[in-house]
Structures are given as structure tokens and as C-alpha cells.
Short mmCIF file of C-alpha atoms and ligand atoms in Angstrom, two decimals:
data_model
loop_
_atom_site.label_atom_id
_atom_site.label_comp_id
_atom_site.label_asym_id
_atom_site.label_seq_id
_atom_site.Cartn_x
_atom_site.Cartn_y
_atom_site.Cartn_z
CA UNK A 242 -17.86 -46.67 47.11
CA UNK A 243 -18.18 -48.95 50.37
CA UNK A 244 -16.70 -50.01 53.04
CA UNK A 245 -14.30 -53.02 53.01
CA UNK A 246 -12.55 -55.54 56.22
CA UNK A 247 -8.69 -55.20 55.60
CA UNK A 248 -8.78 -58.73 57.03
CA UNK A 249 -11.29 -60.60 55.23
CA UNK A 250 -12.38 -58.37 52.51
CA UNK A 251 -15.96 -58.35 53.40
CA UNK A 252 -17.69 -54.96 52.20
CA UNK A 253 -20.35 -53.04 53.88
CA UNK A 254 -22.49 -49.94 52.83
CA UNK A 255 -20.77 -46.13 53.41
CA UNK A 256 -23.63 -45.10 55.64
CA UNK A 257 -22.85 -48.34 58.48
CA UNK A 258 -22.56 -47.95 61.88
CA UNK A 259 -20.19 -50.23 62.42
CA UNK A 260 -16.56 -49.15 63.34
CA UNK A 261 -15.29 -52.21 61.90
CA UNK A 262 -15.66 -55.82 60.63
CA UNK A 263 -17.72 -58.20 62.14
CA UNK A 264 -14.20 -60.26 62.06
CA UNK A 265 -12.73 -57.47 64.42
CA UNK A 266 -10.68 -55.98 61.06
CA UNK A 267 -10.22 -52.11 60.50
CA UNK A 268 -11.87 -50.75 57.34
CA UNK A 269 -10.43 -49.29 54.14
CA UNK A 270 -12.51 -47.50 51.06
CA UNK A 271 -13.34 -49.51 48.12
CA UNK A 272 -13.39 -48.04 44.83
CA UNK A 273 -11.97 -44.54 46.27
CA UNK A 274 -11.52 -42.23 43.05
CA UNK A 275 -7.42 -41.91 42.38
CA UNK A 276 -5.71 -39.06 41.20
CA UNK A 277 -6.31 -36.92 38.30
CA UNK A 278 -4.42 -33.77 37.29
CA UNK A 279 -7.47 -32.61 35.35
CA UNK A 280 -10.27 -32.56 38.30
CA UNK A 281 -7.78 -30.84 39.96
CA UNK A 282 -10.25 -27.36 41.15
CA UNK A 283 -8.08 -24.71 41.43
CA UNK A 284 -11.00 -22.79 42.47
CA UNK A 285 -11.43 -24.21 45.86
CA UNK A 286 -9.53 -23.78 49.07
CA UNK A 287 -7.08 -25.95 50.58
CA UNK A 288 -8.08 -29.90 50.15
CA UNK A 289 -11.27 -28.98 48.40
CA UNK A 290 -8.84 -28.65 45.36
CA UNK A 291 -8.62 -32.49 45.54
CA UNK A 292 -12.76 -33.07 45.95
CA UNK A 293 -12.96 -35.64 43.22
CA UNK A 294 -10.32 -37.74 45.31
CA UNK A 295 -12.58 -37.66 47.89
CA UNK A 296 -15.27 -39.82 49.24
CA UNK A 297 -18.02 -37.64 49.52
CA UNK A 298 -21.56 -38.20 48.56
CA UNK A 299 -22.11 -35.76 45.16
CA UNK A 300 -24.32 -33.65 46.72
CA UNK A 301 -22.89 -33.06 49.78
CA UNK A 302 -21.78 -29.53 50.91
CA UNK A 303 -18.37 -29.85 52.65
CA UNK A 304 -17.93 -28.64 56.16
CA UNK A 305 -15.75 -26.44 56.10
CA UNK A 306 -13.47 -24.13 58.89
CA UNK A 307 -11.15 -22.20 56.02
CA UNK A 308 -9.24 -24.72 55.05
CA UNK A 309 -6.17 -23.86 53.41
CA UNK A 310 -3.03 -25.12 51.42
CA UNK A 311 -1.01 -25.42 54.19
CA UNK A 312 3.20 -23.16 53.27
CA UNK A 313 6.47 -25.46 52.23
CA UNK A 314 9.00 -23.42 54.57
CA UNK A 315 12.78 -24.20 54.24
CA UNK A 316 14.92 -24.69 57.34
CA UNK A 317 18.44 -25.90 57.83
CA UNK A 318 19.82 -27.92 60.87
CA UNK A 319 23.65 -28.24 61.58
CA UNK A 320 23.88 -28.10 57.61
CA UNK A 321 20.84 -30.66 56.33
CA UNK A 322 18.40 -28.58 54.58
CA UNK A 323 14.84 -29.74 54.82
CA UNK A 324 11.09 -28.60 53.71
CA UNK A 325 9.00 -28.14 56.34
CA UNK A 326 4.99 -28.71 55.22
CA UNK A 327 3.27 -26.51 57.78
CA UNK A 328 0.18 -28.52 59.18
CA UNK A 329 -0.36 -26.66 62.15
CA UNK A 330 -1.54 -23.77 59.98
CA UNK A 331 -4.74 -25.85 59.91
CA UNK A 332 -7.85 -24.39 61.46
CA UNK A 333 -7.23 -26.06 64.79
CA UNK A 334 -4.14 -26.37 64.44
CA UNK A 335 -2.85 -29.98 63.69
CA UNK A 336 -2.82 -31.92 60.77
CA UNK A 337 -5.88 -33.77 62.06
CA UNK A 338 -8.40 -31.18 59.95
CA UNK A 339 -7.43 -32.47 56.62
CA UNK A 340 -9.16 -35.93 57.70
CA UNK A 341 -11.56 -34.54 59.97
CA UNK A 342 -13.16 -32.24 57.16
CA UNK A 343 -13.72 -35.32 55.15
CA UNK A 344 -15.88 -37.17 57.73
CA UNK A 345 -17.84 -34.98 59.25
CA UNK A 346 -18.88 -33.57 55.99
CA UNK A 347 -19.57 -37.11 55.25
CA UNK A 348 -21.38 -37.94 58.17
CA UNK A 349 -23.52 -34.91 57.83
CA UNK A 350 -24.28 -35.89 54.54
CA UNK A 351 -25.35 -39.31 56.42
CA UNK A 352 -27.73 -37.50 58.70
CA UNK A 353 -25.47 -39.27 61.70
CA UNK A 354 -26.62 -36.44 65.09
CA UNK A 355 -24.34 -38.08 67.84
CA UNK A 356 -20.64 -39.24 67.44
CA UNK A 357 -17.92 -40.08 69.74
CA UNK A 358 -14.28 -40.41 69.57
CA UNK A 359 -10.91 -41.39 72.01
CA UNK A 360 -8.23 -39.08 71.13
CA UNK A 361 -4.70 -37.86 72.99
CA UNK A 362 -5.63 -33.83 71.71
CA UNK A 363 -5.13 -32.99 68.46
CA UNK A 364 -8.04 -35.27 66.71
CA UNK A 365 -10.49 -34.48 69.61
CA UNK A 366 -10.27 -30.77 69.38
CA UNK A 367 -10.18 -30.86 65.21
CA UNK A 368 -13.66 -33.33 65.46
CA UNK A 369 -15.18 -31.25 68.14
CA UNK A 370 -14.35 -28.15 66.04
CA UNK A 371 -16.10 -29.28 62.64
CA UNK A 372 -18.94 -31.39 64.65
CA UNK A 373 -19.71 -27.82 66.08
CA UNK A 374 -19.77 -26.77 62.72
CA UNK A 375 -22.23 -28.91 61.15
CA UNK A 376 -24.13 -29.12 64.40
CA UNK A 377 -23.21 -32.92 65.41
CA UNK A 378 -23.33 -33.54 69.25
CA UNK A 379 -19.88 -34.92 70.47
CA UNK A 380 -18.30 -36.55 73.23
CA UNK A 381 -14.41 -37.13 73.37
CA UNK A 382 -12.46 -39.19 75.97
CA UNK A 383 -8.66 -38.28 76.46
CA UNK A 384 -6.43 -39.70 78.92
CA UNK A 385 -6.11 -37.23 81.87
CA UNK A 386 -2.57 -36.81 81.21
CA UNK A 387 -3.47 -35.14 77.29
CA UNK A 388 -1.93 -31.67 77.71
CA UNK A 389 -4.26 -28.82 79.77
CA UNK A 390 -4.42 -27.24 76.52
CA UNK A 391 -5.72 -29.46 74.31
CA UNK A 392 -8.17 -30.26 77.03
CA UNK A 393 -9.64 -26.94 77.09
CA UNK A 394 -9.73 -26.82 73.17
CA UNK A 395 -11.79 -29.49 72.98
CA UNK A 396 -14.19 -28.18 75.39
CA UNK A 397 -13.90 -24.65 74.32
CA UNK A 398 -15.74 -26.02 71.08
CA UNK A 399 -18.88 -27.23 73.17
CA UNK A 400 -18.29 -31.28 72.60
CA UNK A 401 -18.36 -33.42 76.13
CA UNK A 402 -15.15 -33.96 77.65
CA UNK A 403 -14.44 -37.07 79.31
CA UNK A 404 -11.23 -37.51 81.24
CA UNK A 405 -9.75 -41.31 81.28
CA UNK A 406 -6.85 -41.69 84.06
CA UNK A 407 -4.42 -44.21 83.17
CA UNK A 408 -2.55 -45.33 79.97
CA UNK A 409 -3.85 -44.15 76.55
CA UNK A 410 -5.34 -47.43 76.00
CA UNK A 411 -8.15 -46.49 78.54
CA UNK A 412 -9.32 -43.71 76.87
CA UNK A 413 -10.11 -46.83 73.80
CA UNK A 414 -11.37 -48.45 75.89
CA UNK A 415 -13.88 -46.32 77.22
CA UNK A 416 -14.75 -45.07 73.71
CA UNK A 417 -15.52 -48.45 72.66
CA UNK A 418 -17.99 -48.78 75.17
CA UNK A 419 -19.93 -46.08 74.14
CA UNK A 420 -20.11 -46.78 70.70
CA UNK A 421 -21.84 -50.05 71.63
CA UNK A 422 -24.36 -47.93 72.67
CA UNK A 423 -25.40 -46.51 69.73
CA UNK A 424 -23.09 -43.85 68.63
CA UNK A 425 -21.44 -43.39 65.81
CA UNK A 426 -18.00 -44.11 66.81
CA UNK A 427 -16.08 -41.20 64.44
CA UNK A 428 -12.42 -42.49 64.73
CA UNK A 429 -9.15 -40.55 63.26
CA UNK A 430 -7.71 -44.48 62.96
CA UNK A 431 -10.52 -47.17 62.64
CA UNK A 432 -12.65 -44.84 60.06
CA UNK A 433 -11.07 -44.92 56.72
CA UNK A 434 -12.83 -41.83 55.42
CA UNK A 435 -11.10 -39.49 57.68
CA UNK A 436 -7.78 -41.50 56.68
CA UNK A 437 -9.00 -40.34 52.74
CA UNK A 438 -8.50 -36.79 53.40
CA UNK A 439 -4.59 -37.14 54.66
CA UNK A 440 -3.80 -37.90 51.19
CA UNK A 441 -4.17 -34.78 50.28
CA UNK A 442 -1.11 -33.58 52.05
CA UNK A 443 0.65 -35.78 49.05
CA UNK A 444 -1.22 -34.20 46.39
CA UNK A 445 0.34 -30.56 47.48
CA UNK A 446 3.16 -31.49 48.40
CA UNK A 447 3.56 -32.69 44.54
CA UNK A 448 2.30 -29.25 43.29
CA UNK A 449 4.29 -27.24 45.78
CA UNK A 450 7.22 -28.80 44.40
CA UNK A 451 6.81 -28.26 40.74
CA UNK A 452 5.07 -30.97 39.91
CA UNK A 453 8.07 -33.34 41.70
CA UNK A 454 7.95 -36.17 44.54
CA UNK A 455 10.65 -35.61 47.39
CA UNK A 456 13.18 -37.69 48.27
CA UNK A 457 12.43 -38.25 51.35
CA UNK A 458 9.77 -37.53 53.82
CA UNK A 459 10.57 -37.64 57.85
CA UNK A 460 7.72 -37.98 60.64
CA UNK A 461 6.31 -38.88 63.79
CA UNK A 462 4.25 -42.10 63.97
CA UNK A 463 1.28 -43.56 66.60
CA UNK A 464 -1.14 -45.14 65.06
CA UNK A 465 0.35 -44.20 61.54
CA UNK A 466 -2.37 -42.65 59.64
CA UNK A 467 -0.34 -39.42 58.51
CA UNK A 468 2.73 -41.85 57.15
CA UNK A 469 -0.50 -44.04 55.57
CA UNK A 470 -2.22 -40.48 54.07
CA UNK A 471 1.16 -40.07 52.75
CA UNK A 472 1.86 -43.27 51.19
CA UNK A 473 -1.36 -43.63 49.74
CA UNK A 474 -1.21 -39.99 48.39
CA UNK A 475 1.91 -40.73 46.47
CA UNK A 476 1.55 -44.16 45.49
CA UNK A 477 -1.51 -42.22 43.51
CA UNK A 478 -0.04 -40.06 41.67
CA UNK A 479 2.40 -42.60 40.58
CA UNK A 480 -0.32 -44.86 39.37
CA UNK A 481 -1.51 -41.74 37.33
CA UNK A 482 1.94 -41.81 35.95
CA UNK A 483 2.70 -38.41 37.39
CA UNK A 484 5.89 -39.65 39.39
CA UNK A 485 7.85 -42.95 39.04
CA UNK A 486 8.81 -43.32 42.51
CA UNK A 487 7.99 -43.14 46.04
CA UNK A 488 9.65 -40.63 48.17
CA UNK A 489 11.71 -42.70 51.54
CA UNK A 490 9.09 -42.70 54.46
CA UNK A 491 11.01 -42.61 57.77
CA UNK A 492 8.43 -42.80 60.32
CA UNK A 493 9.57 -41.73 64.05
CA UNK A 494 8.72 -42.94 67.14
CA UNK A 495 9.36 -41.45 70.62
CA UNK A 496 11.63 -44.13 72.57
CA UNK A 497 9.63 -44.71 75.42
CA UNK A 498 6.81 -46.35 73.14
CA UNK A 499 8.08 -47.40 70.11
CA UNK A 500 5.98 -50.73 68.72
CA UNK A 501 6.84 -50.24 64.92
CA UNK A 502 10.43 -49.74 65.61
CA UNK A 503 10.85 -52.47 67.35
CA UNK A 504 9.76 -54.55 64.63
CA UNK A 505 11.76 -52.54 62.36
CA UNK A 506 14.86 -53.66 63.89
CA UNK A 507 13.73 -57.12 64.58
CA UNK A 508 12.40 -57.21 61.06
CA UNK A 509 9.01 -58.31 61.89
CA UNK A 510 5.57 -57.96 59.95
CA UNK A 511 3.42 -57.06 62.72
CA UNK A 512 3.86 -54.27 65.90
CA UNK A 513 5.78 -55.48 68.73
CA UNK A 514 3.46 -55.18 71.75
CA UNK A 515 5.60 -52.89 74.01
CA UNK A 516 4.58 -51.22 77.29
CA UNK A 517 2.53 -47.81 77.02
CA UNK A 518 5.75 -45.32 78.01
CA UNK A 519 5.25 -41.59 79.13
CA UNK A 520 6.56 -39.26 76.99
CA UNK A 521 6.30 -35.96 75.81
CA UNK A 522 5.51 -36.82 72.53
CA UNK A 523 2.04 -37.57 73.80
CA UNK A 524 0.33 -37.67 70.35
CA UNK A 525 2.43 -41.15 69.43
CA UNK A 526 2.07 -42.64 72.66
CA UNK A 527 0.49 -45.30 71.07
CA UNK A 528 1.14 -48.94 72.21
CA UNK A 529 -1.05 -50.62 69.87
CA UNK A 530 -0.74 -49.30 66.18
CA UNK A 531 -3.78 -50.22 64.33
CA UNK A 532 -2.55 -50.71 60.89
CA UNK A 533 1.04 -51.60 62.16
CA UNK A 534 1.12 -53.89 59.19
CA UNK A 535 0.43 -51.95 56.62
CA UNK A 536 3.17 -49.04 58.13
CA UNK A 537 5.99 -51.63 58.36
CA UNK A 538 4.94 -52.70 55.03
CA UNK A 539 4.67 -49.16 53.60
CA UNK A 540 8.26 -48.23 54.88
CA UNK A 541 10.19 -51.10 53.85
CA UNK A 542 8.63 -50.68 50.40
CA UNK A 543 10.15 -47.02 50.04
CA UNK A 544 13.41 -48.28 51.53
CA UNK A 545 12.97 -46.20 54.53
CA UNK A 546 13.54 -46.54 58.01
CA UNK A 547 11.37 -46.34 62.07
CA UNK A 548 12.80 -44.72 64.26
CA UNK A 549 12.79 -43.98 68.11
CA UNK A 550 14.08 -40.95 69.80
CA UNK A 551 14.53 -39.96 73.29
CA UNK A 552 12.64 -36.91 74.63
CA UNK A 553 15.37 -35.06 75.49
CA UNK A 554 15.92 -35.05 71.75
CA UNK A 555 12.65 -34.42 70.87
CA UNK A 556 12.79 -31.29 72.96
CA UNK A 557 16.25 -30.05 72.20
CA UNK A 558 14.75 -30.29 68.67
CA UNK A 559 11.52 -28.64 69.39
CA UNK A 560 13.59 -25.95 71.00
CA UNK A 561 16.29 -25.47 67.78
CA UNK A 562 12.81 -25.41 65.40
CA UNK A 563 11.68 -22.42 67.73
CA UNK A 564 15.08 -20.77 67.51
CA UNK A 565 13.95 -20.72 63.42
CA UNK A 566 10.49 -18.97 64.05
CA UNK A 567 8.82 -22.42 63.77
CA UNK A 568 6.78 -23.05 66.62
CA UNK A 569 5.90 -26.85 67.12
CA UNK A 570 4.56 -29.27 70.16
CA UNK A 571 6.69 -32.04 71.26
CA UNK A 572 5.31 -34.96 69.19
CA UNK A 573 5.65 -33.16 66.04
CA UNK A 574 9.59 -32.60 67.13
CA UNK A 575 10.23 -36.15 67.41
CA UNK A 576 10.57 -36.00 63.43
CA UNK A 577 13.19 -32.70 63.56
CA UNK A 578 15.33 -34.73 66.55
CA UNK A 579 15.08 -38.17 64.27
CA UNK A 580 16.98 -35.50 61.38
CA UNK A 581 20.39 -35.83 63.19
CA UNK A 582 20.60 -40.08 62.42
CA UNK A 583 19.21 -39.56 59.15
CA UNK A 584 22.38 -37.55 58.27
CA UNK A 585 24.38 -40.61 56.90
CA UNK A 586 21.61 -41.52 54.44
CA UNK A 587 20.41 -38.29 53.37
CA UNK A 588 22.24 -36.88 50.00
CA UNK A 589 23.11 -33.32 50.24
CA UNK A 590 21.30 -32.38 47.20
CA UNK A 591 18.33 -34.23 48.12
CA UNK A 592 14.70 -33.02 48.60
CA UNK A 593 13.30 -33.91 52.24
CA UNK A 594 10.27 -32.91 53.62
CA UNK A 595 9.11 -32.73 57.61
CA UNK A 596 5.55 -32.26 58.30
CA UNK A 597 4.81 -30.13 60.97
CA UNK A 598 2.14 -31.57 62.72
CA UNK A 599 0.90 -29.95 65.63
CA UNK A 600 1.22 -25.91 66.68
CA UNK A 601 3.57 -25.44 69.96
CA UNK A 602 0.48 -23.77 71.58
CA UNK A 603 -1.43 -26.87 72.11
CA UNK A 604 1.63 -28.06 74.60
CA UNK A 605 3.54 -24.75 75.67
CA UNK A 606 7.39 -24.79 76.14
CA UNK A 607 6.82 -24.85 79.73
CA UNK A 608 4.17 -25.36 81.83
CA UNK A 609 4.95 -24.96 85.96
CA UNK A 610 3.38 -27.50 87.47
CA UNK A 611 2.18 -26.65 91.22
CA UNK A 612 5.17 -28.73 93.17
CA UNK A 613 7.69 -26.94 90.86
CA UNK A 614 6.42 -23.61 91.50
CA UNK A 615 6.90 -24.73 95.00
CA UNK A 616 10.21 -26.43 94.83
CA UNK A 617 11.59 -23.20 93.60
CA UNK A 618 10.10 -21.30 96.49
CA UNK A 619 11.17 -23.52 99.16
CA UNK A 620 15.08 -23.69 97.60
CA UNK A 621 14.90 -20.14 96.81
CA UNK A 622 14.04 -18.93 100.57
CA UNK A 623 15.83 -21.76 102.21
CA UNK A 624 12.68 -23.77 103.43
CA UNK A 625 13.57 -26.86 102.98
CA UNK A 626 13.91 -29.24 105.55
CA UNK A 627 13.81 -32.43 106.20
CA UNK A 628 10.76 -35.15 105.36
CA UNK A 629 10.14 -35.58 108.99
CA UNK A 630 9.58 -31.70 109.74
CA UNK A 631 7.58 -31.31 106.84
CA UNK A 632 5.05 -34.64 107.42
CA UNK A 633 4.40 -32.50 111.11
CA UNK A 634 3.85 -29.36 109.20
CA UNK A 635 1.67 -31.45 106.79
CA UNK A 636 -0.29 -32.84 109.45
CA UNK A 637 -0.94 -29.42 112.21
CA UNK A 638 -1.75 -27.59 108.24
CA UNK A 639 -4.61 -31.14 107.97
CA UNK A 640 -5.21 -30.06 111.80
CA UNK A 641 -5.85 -26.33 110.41
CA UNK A 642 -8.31 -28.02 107.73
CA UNK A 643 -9.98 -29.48 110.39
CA UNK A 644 -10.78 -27.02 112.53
CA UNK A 645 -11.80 -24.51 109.53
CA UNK A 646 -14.53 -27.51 108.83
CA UNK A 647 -15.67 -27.11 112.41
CA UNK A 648 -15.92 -23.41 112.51
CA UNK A 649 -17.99 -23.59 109.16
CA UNK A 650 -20.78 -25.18 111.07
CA UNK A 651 -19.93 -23.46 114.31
CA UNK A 652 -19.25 -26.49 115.80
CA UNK A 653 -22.36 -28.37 114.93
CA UNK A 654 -25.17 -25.62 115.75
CA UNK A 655 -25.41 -24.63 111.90
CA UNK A 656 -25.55 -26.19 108.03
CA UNK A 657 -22.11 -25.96 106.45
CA UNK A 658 -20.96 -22.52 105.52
CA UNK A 659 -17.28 -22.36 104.53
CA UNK A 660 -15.27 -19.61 106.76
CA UNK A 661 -13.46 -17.00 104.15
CA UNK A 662 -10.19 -18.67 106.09
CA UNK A 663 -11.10 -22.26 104.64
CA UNK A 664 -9.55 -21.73 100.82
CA UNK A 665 -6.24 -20.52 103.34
CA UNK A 666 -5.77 -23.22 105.01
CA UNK A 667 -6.38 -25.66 102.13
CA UNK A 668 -4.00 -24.03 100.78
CA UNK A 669 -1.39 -24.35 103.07
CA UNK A 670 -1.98 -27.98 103.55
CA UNK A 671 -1.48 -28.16 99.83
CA UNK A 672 1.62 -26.17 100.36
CA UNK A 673 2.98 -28.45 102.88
CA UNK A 674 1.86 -31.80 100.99
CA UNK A 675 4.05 -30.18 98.25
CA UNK A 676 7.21 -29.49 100.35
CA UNK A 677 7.10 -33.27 101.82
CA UNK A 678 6.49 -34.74 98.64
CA UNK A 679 10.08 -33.05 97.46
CA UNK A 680 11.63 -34.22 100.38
CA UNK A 681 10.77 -37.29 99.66
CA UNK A 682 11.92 -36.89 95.82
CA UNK A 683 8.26 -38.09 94.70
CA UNK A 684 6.46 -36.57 91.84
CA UNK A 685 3.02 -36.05 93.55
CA UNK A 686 1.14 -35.74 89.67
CA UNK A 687 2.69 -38.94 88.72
CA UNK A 688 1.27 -40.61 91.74
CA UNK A 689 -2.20 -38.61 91.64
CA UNK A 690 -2.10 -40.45 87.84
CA UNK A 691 -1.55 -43.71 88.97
CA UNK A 692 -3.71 -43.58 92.05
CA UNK A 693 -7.20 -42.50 89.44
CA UNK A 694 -5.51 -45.77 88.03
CA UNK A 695 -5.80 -47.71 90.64
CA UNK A 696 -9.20 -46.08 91.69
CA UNK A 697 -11.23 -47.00 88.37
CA UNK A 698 -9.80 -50.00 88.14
CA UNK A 699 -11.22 -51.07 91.55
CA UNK A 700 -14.04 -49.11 90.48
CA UNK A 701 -14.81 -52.03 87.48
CA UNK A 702 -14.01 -54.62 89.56
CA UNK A 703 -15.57 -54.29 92.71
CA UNK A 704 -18.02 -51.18 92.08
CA UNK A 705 -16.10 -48.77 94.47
CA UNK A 706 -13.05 -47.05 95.25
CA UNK A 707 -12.11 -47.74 98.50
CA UNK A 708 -9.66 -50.62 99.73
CA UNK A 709 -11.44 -53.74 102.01
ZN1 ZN B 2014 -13.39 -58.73 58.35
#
């Protein structure tokens, strides 16, 4: 087994450093081991059933977190019945494990001590989870707008946790830079190894359902590589012979950044390069999909469709999932809300299967944000006022700041010594910059996002943050 350039077909060892080809091309597996019903072992726990599909060294001992098979639980939606593969059940809850497994217990096998990775949540926390595990040191960059939750995962599990304001993008950016610098950059899309693993969720899904492919399988899409795990996984088995055909692949996008369905609809080969949205499906805010190609290729082949839903769809679906015990973040609902336009093409007798991707805990139903826990006490007591009375209360609260400051050094005769009053009147300054910022109809987090923007990027120009 090696290493091999999508784009030019050059091949490199296993054990390289490189992230990818010299020609700038992402990396597949060469001479990866199909699938065989007989080296099947029925012995081991969840993936490790499938180790000879796998591209791990012989002698290397997996790392391991409990993996397990994850349940095939049936749901029904305004009358469209539907198998939903339970990924979150995963040790840290997303999907992510099944590929993350794979490469770090290759790349302990490798002897590699140091990796890095850019992630929106879910494959940050699974790689800082199993690099704990096999005692690799990690660093992770997420954009500062990943969710609070998958933020303090990833740190929970010891790895370094660098915040990236600004678009996803950044976050790759930043990542990229590092691994110049030596480490081992352990990506959930440029590294194909990881990508190995996702076929597994094919394998099962074939066993779960006696030995039969489903019609049609319904998810969300970023950068692709559970639709690709998929693909792959089936397009296995049916060059064992086990199935004859591939089951429909409709891969969902969330409107606001939706690359691969606009060159659905446009019927083009390649992404179309679309502005980075917000969205609540934060885990396929992707503008960029790596292997965009081989996902527009992959779909059209099973005679399937992209997608792109709004996010109030996504969470009304999210929300009717919940209502049916199943308990799922946003991006994974973008697949359940993309069930509604699938109805005219999906036969009433027919098998379809949604992966559940991430756990709802990672992004809870509803997080207060400061200026909505205020908004609801100024409305609620009849505070409200106009912006002009509330940029004077901001500014005597500043004044209050101010002359906390002062007392903390008793006006200059002593080193700095905060007053117990000082967290107070921060506070109410805080309170007040809340109050005028909903006057003003502004959402302050949006603008504290773009303003890091704006700061780093002045930062790399001009080597500081301030304005001439
Ligand atoms: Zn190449």
C-alpha cells in the first residue's frame, strides 16, 4: 500500500509527511484491500470487524475508544419511512471516529509524536480524543464561531486549542502553516487513511440489512468524505459481487454554502466557488470541497441528487427528529429537512437510510447568548428606550469603569489592585453596551466576529491591530 496524487498519479511511501502531492493534488490509497465476506471478524468490535479492509500496518495494535456497530433505528416523517444509522453513538460522538481510529492507529504505528489538524468540531474533538489515547501531542484550529461545545470537547481531551476568527477557510489556513513546520498535518479530508475507515459505515449497513444495499441513502455534505466513505464502501461490495447496484446518494447542503449544489444544477464537473455563508449547519460550511469532483461524479453515477436547504428547515427538522427520541445537531438535520423534496422520488416501499452524524449535545437546542438574555430583560421590565438614552447610559457605566480603575490604584499612590466593585461596574457597562446594541438592531457577536476579522487581517499585513 502507498500513497497516490489523485491528479497526477504519482505515489509516495505510507509513512510521508507530506499532506499531499508535490503537484498540489489530494491523496488516495493504492492497493487498499477490498471487501471480503470471509475476513469478515465477527470477533471484534465495531469497524475492527472490517480490519482486513483496512490500511493498517500488520502488526499494529489499533487505537481504540470502544468502538461499536453503531443501531439502524426506524423513523417515519409525514408518512416516508426511513433508517436512521446512528453515528453519534460513536465514542465522541460523530461519525468522525470511524476515520479517526484508522489514522491514529496508523500513525502510531508510524512513530509520528506531534500532529495537527483544522476542523469546525466534530473531527477535532474525535482526533484529540484518540491522539490522547495513543499519547500523540495535538493542536487543533477551529474557527471561533465552532459551537462552545465542541470547543470545550476538544480541549477537555488535553490537545491545544487554537481559535481562528473569520470564515472557516482561516482555520485552513492557519493549519497549513503549521504543518510547514514540521508536523504531521492529520487531516479528516486531505489524508486518505482516515477517509479508509468511513467505508465501513457501508459494510454494516449491508449486514444490518440482511445482507441487502438500500435504495437510497440521504446526507449532509462539506467536504464530502462521509458521501465518499459511502460510495467507496458500496461500490466494494459490489465488486465482490455481493450487491449489483449502488444505493441513490443524495448529498445535502445547507443553502447558505452550497458549492456542490450549485454545480449540480448547473451541471458542472467541478465545485462552484460560492461565498463562505453562516449557517447552523456549521459542520458543512465548507466553501471549498476538496474532492468536489469526485462527489459530483459519485452522485450522478447513482442517479442521485445535491441538495441545499435553508436553516429554518434544518432546524424544524432537527426539532421533529427530537420529537422521535433522536437527538441530533444542526448539520446532521440538514439531511432529515432535505427528506421533505425527496418525497416525489422516493418509492413507498423503498429502503432509505439517513446517517446521523453528529449527537445534539455538541450544539444544544438553544444556547442564550448574553444580548438575548438581555433583550428579554429589558422587554420584559420595560427598559427599553431609545439608542440615544442608552449610548449616555453606556458612556456614565464607561465613566463608572473609569473611576473603579482609579480607585484600584488609589489614584496613583499604589500598584493596581482591582476594587471588589470593579467586576460590577464592568458589568454594567456590558449591560448597557447590550441594551444600545438592541436599540440599534445590531447583533454585537456578529460584529465582535467580524471585527477579530478585521483585526488579524491587519495583523498579517501590517504587524498590528490598530488603525493609522
Ligand atoms: Zn500530483
Amino acid at each position: 500500500m502507498n500513497l497516490r496524487c489523485t491528479l497526477c498519479n504519482r505515489t509516495y511511501p505510507l509513512d510521508t509527511r507530506r499532506w499531499r502531492c508535490e503537484c498540489g493534488g489530494a491523496f488516495d490509497v493504492a492497493g487498499l484491500p477490498g471487501f471480503d465476506p470471509a475476513t469478515v471478524d465477527s470477533s471484534a468490535p465495531g469497524l475492527w470487524r472490517y480490519r482486513a479492509t483496512l490500511p493498517l500496518p500488520e502488526n499494529a495494535t489499533p487505537v481504540t475508544l470502544g468502538e461499536v456497530t453503531t443501531p439502524l433505528v426506524e423513523a417515519e416523517l409525514d408518512g416516508l419511512r426511513f433508517h436512521c444509522k446512528v453515528e453519534y453513538l460513536s465514542p465522541t460522538g460523530s461519525f468522525k471516529d470511524r476515520g479517526t481510529a484508522v489514522l491514529v492507529s496508523v500513525l502510531r504505528a508510524l512513530g509520528v509524536q506531534k500532529v495537527v489538524e483544522d476542523s469546525s468540531g466534530n473531527a477535532g474533538a474525535s482526533l484529540a480524543a484518540y491522539t490522547a489515547r495513543a499519547g500523540i501531542a495535538c493542536t487543533v484550529f477551529v474557527p471561533a464561531h465552532a459551537s462552545p461545545a465542541k470547543q470545550a470537547q476538544i480541549a477537555a481531551f488535553g490537545a491545544q486549542l487554537v481559535r481562528v476568527p473569520g470564515p472557516r477557510e482561516n482555520a485552513a489556513r492557519a493549519v497549513q502553516e503549521a504543518a510547514a513546520e514540521g508536523a504531521y498535518y492529520a487531516s479528516h479530508y486531505y489524508n486518505p487513511l482516515g477517509l479508509a475507515g468511513l467505508r465501513t459505515i457501508a459494510y454494516e449497513l449491508w449486514e444490518q440489512l440482511g445482507r441487502r444495499v438500500p435504495d437510497n441513502v440521504v446526507l449532509p455534505a462539506g467536504h464530502g468524505t462521509l458521501l465518499l466513505g459511502i460510495y467507496r464502501g458500496f461500490r466494494d461490495l459490489k465488486q465482490a459481487g455481493l450487491i449489483t447496484r449502488l444505493p441513490r446518494l443524495f448529498a445535502v447542503q445547507a443553502q447558505p454554502c452550497a458549492p456542490l449544489h450549485a454545480a449540480f444544477i448547473q451541471g458542472n464537473a467541478e465545485p462552484i466557488i460560492v461565498e463562505e455563508g453562516a449557517t447552523v449547519a456549521e459542520g458543512v460550511r465548507i466553501a471549498r470541497p476538496l474532492r468536489g469532483q469526485e462527489i459530483l461524479a459519485a452522485v450522478r453515477e447513482t442517479g442521485g441528487q445535491v441538495l441545499a436547504v435553508p436553516d429554518e428547515e434544518t432546524l424544524a427538522g432537527r426539532d421533529a427528529l427530537a420529537r422521535r427520541g433522536l437527538y441530533v445537531e444542526p448539520t446532521s438535520a440538514v439531511a432529515i429537512a432535505a427528506l421533505a423534496h425527496l418525497r416525489p422520488v422516493i418509492g413507498a416501499d423503498e429502503i432509505t437510510v439517513v446517517p446521523l452524524t453528529g449527537s445534539g449535545f455538541k450544539s444544544p437546542l438553544h444556547q442564550p447568548r448574553f444580548q438575548e438574555v438581555v433583550r428579554d430583560f429589558v422587554r420584559q421590565h420595560g427598559l427599553l428606550h431609545t439608542p440615544e438614552t442608552h449610548a449616555l447610559d453606556l458612556v456614565s457605566e464607561v465613566g463608572e469603569v473609569a473611576k473603579e480603575v482609579l480607585k484600584s490604584t488609589d489614584y496613583g499612590q499604589r500598584p493596581f489592585a482591582p476594587t471588589p466593585e470593579l467586576a460590577d461596574e464592568l458589568g454594567d457597562a456590558l449591560y448597557a453596551l447590550a441594551a444600545l446594541a438592541d436599540s440599534c438592531g445590531v447583533d454585537l457577536e456578529q460584529s465582535l466576529e467580524g471585527v477579530l476579522h478585521k483585526y488579524a487581517a491587519r495583523l498579517e499585513s501590517t504587524g498590528h491591530a490598530g488603525s493609522d
